[in-house]
mmCIF file of C-alpha atoms in Angstrom:
data_model
loop_
_atom_site.group_PDB
_atom_site.id
_atom_site.type_symbol
_atom_site.label_atom_id
_atom_site.label_comp_id
_atom_site.label_asym_id
_atom_site.label_seq_id
_atom_site.Cartn_x
_atom_site.Cartn_y
_atom_site.Cartn_z
ATOM 1 C CA MET A 1 -171.224 44.340 221.176
ATOM 2 C CA ILE A 2 -167.123 43.347 220.708
ATOM 3 C CA ALA A 3 -166.829 45.302 223.085
ATOM 4 C CA ASN A 4 -168.357 44.141 225.577
ATOM 5 C CA LEU A 5 -166.975 40.414 224.838
ATOM 6 C CA VAL A 6 -163.889 41.915 225.065
ATOM 7 C CA GLN A 7 -164.418 43.410 228.830
ATOM 8 C CA LEU A 8 -165.996 39.567 230.079
ATOM 9 C CA ALA A 9 -163.167 38.306 228.545
ATOM 10 C CA ALA A 10 -160.538 40.411 230.254
ATOM 11 C CA GLU A 11 -162.944 40.072 233.707
ATOM 12 C CA GLU A 12 -162.378 36.258 233.656
ATOM 13 C CA LYS A 13 -158.635 35.495 234.035
ATOM 14 C CA GLN A 14 -158.968 31.595 233.159
ATOM 15 C CA ASN A 15 -156.491 28.978 231.780
ATOM 16 C CA PRO A 16 -157.031 28.850 228.017
ATOM 17 C CA LEU A 17 -156.388 24.909 228.597
ATOM 18 C CA VAL A 18 -159.121 24.267 230.887
ATOM 19 C CA PRO A 19 -162.292 24.802 229.927
ATOM 20 C CA PRO A 20 -165.210 25.976 232.436
ATOM 21 C CA GLY A 21 -166.677 22.432 234.110
ATOM 22 C CA PRO A 22 -170.160 22.733 232.579
ATOM 23 C CA GLU A 23 -168.360 22.989 228.729
ATOM 24 C CA LEU A 24 -166.316 19.936 229.863
ATOM 25 C CA LEU A 25 -169.301 17.917 231.459
ATOM 26 C CA VAL A 26 -171.631 18.273 228.095
ATOM 27 C CA GLY A 27 -168.068 17.401 225.725
ATOM 28 C CA THR A 28 -167.744 14.120 227.860
ATOM 29 C CA ILE A 29 -171.317 13.744 227.700
ATOM 30 C CA ALA A 30 -170.734 14.158 223.280
ATOM 31 C CA PHE A 31 -167.946 12.203 223.400
ATOM 32 C CA ALA A 32 -169.628 9.494 225.333
ATOM 33 C CA ILE A 33 -172.894 9.285 222.782
ATOM 34 C CA VAL A 34 -170.372 9.420 219.804
ATOM 35 C CA PHE A 35 -167.560 7.078 221.285
ATOM 36 C CA PHE A 36 -170.889 4.224 221.672
ATOM 37 C CA PHE A 37 -172.672 4.923 218.571
ATOM 38 C CA PHE A 38 -169.298 4.069 216.694
ATOM 39 C CA TRP A 39 -168.524 1.323 218.767
ATOM 40 C CA LYS A 40 -172.326 -0.200 218.346
ATOM 41 C CA LYS A 41 -172.723 0.631 214.662
ATOM 42 C CA LEU A 42 -169.746 1.418 212.603
ATOM 43 C CA LEU A 43 -166.520 -0.214 214.219
ATOM 44 C CA PRO A 44 -168.669 -3.901 213.583
ATOM 45 C CA ASN A 45 -169.631 -2.764 209.820
ATOM 46 C CA ILE A 46 -165.673 -0.984 209.428
ATOM 47 C CA ASN A 47 -164.711 -4.991 211.129
ATOM 48 C CA LYS A 48 -167.121 -6.889 208.744
ATOM 49 C CA VAL A 49 -165.620 -5.156 205.863
ATOM 50 C CA LEU A 50 -162.154 -5.675 206.662
ATOM 51 C CA GLU A 51 -162.612 -9.516 207.548
ATOM 52 C CA GLU A 52 -163.876 -9.670 203.954
ATOM 53 C CA ARG A 53 -160.956 -7.757 202.455
ATOM 54 C CA ARG A 54 -158.714 -10.019 204.390
ATOM 55 C CA ALA A 55 -160.873 -13.068 203.451
ATOM 56 C CA ALA A 56 -160.347 -12.112 200.268
ATOM 57 C CA ILE A 57 -156.890 -12.119 200.189
ATOM 58 C CA GLU A 58 -156.123 -14.666 201.483
ATOM 59 C CA GLY A 59 -157.830 -16.566 199.280
ATOM 60 C CA GLY A 60 -156.449 -14.478 196.490
ATOM 61 C CA ILE A 61 -153.158 -15.583 197.929
ATOM 62 C CA GLU A 62 -154.310 -19.692 198.246
ATOM 63 C CA GLU A 63 -156.129 -19.350 194.381
ATOM 64 C CA ALA A 64 -152.847 -17.676 193.503
ATOM 65 C CA ASP A 65 -150.871 -20.502 195.475
ATOM 66 C CA ALA A 66 -153.164 -23.773 193.507
ATOM 67 C CA MET A 67 -152.429 -21.435 189.770
ATOM 68 C CA LYS A 68 -148.900 -21.344 190.518
ATOM 69 C CA VAL A 69 -149.179 -25.376 191.419
ATOM 70 C CA GLU A 70 -150.918 -25.842 188.406
ATOM 71 C CA ALA A 71 -148.895 -23.959 186.525
ATOM 72 C CA GLN A 72 -146.208 -25.751 187.600
ATOM 73 C CA SER A 73 -147.488 -29.292 186.479
ATOM 74 C CA VAL A 74 -148.648 -27.991 183.280
ATOM 75 C CA LEU A 75 -145.349 -26.705 182.878
ATOM 76 C CA GLU A 76 -143.462 -30.141 183.646
ATOM 77 C CA GLN A 77 -146.390 -32.248 181.300
ATOM 78 C CA TYR A 78 -145.179 -29.864 178.726
ATOM 79 C CA LYS A 79 -141.733 -30.815 179.459
ATOM 80 C CA ALA A 80 -142.040 -33.772 179.319
ATOM 81 C CA GLN A 81 -144.654 -33.860 175.866
ATOM 82 C CA LEU A 82 -141.288 -31.775 174.471
ATOM 83 C CA ALA A 83 -138.812 -34.486 175.307
ATOM 84 C CA GLU A 84 -141.114 -36.887 173.619
ATOM 85 C CA ALA A 85 -142.093 -34.795 170.373
ATOM 86 C CA ARG A 86 -138.019 -34.671 170.540
ATOM 87 C CA HIS A 87 -137.653 -38.757 171.214
ATOM 88 C CA GLU A 88 -139.877 -39.454 168.346
ATOM 89 C CA ALA A 89 -138.773 -36.543 166.192
ATOM 90 C CA ALA A 90 -134.962 -38.228 166.804
ATOM 91 C CA ARG A 91 -136.782 -41.613 165.778
ATOM 92 C CA LEU A 92 -138.633 -40.848 162.505
ATOM 93 C CA ARG A 93 -135.093 -39.018 162.039
ATOM 94 C CA GLN A 94 -133.131 -42.208 162.341
ATOM 95 C CA GLU A 95 -136.203 -44.504 160.449
ATOM 96 C CA ALA A 96 -135.702 -42.070 157.473
ATOM 97 C CA GLN A 97 -132.399 -42.570 157.347
ATOM 98 C CA GLU A 98 -132.182 -46.351 157.661
ATOM 99 C CA GLN A 99 -134.597 -46.548 154.776
ATOM 100 C CA GLY A 100 -132.720 -43.594 152.821
ATOM 101 C CA ALA A 101 -129.773 -46.279 152.920
ATOM 102 C CA GLU A 102 -131.891 -49.199 151.833
ATOM 103 C CA LEU A 103 -133.330 -47.061 148.777
ATOM 104 C CA ILE A 104 -129.949 -46.353 147.991
ATOM 105 C CA ALA A 105 -128.400 -49.936 148.394
ATOM 106 C CA GLU A 106 -131.834 -51.152 146.259
ATOM 107 C CA MET A 107 -130.737 -48.493 143.752
ATOM 108 C CA ARG A 108 -127.451 -49.599 143.485
ATOM 109 C CA ALA A 109 -128.566 -52.983 143.401
ATOM 110 C CA GLU A 110 -131.163 -52.074 140.574
ATOM 111 C CA GLY A 111 -128.810 -50.104 138.481
ATOM 112 C CA GLN A 112 -126.082 -52.746 138.615
ATOM 113 C CA ARG A 113 -128.283 -55.298 137.427
ATOM 114 C CA GLN A 114 -129.520 -52.957 134.369
ATOM 115 C CA ARG A 115 -125.519 -52.518 133.597
ATOM 116 C CA GLU A 116 -125.433 -56.248 133.668
ATOM 117 C CA GLU A 117 -128.090 -56.349 131.395
ATOM 118 C CA ILE A 118 -126.968 -53.672 129.105
ATOM 119 C CA ILE A 119 -123.454 -55.206 128.892
ATOM 120 C CA ALA A 120 -125.083 -58.566 128.245
ATOM 121 C CA ALA A 121 -127.621 -57.451 125.595
ATOM 122 C CA GLY A 122 -124.338 -55.028 123.978
ATOM 123 C CA HIS A 123 -122.469 -58.137 124.101
ATOM 124 C CA SER A 124 -125.138 -60.313 122.364
ATOM 125 C CA GLN A 125 -125.334 -57.887 119.389
ATOM 126 C CA ILE A 126 -121.757 -57.614 119.101
ATOM 127 C CA GLU A 127 -121.912 -61.441 118.649
ATOM 128 C CA ALA A 128 -124.501 -60.930 116.036
ATOM 129 C CA ASP A 129 -123.159 -58.284 114.216
ATOM 130 C CA ARG A 130 -119.992 -59.858 113.718
ATOM 131 C CA LYS A 131 -121.395 -62.936 112.629
ATOM 132 C CA ALA A 132 -123.399 -61.389 109.993
ATOM 133 C CA ALA A 133 -120.272 -59.247 109.076
ATOM 134 C CA ALA A 134 -118.403 -62.444 109.288
ATOM 135 C CA SER A 135 -120.913 -64.186 106.669
ATOM 136 C CA ALA A 136 -121.288 -60.673 104.591
ATOM 137 C CA LEU A 137 -117.527 -60.696 104.476
ATOM 138 C CA ARG A 138 -117.578 -64.484 103.624
ATOM 139 C CA GLN A 139 -120.002 -64.060 100.780
ATOM 140 C CA ASP A 140 -117.787 -60.853 99.358
ATOM 141 C CA VAL A 141 -114.247 -62.226 99.891
ATOM 142 C CA GLY A 142 -115.566 -65.466 98.248
ATOM 143 C CA LYS A 143 -116.989 -63.353 95.373
ATOM 144 C CA LEU A 144 -113.901 -61.544 94.797
ATOM 145 C CA ALA A 145 -111.687 -64.238 95.538
ATOM 146 C CA THR A 146 -113.429 -66.106 92.538
ATOM 147 C CA GLU A 147 -113.266 -63.348 90.067
ATOM 148 C CA LEU A 148 -109.574 -62.834 90.747
ATOM 149 C CA ALA A 149 -108.966 -66.300 90.441
ATOM 150 C CA GLY A 150 -111.125 -66.506 87.021
ATOM 151 C CA LYS A 151 -109.306 -63.237 85.727
ATOM 152 C CA LEU A 152 -106.003 -65.305 86.467
ATOM 153 C CA VAL A 153 -106.837 -68.377 85.039
ATOM 154 C CA GLY A 154 -108.151 -67.047 82.140
ATOM 155 C CA GLU A 155 -111.799 -68.743 82.345
ATOM 156 C CA SER A 156 -115.128 -68.182 84.255
ATOM 157 C CA LEU A 157 -115.291 -70.264 87.630
ATOM 158 C CA GLU A 158 -119.550 -69.556 88.214
ATOM 159 C CA ASP A 159 -120.155 -72.764 89.478
ATOM 160 C CA HIS A 160 -121.396 -72.471 92.192
ATOM 161 C CA ALA A 161 -120.478 -75.854 93.938
ATOM 162 C CA ARG A 162 -117.066 -75.404 93.738
ATOM 163 C CA GLN A 163 -117.085 -71.461 94.282
ATOM 164 C CA SER A 164 -118.384 -72.548 97.704
ATOM 165 C CA ARG A 165 -115.818 -75.215 97.890
ATOM 166 C CA VAL A 166 -112.875 -72.982 97.029
ATOM 167 C CA ILE A 167 -114.355 -70.139 99.549
ATOM 168 C CA ASP A 168 -114.915 -72.126 102.382
ATOM 169 C CA ARG A 169 -111.554 -73.857 102.098
ATOM 170 C CA PHE A 170 -110.008 -70.188 101.565
ATOM 171 C CA LEU A 171 -111.838 -68.791 104.584
ATOM 172 C CA ASP A 172 -111.054 -71.715 106.922
ATOM 173 C CA GLY A 173 -107.226 -71.415 106.121
ATOM 174 C CA LEU A 174 -107.499 -67.396 107.297
ATOM 175 C CA ASP A 175 -109.566 -68.400 110.052
ATOM 176 C CA ASP A 176 -106.359 -71.333 111.755
ATOM 177 C CA ALA A 177 -104.335 -68.443 110.907
ATOM 178 C CA ALA A 178 -105.774 -65.895 112.949
ATOM 179 C CA SER A 179 -106.420 -68.603 115.716
ATOM 180 C CA LYS A 180 -103.060 -69.414 115.762
ATOM 181 C CA ALA A 181 -101.952 -65.849 115.905
ATOM 182 C CA GLU A 182 -104.071 -65.463 118.967
ATOM 183 C CA ALA A 183 -102.540 -68.100 120.272
ATOM 184 C CA ALA A 184 -99.128 -67.250 119.762
ATOM 185 C CA ARG A 185 -99.614 -63.811 121.734
#
């Protein structure tokens, strides 16, 4: 069989690039049928899919642009809110500083007032203590002076009225001497 084919091929001296006429006719008819089938059935489906894909891509681009514009808008709003929050924080900080300064001034005034009250109370207490000490000193000095005078005179000076007058005169003399000494300074 192979031998027959080889013999048939050797007898025919045709160009291998140009097919025989009946094969060329059958191939052209088959190509036309396949081309018609692709043109009528496959090409519209391919075009439809390509159009849907193009529409999806364009829609995606438009959606991305819209989202970009929206994101820019949100960013601007965020920046505005951030600036407003910073301004509000600065205002609150300023108010707090003012309130702090006011509170410090009030506390200083209250401290000054309390200091003045304490000083006044101290002066009045010192004055009361001085008067009590002077009264106690008068009594003690009077008693000692009476005892000393009684010892010097040799008799008792226990008369209270006389004792009070002597003591008062003695202490008034001491007060006058102290006043003159202070005035001389």
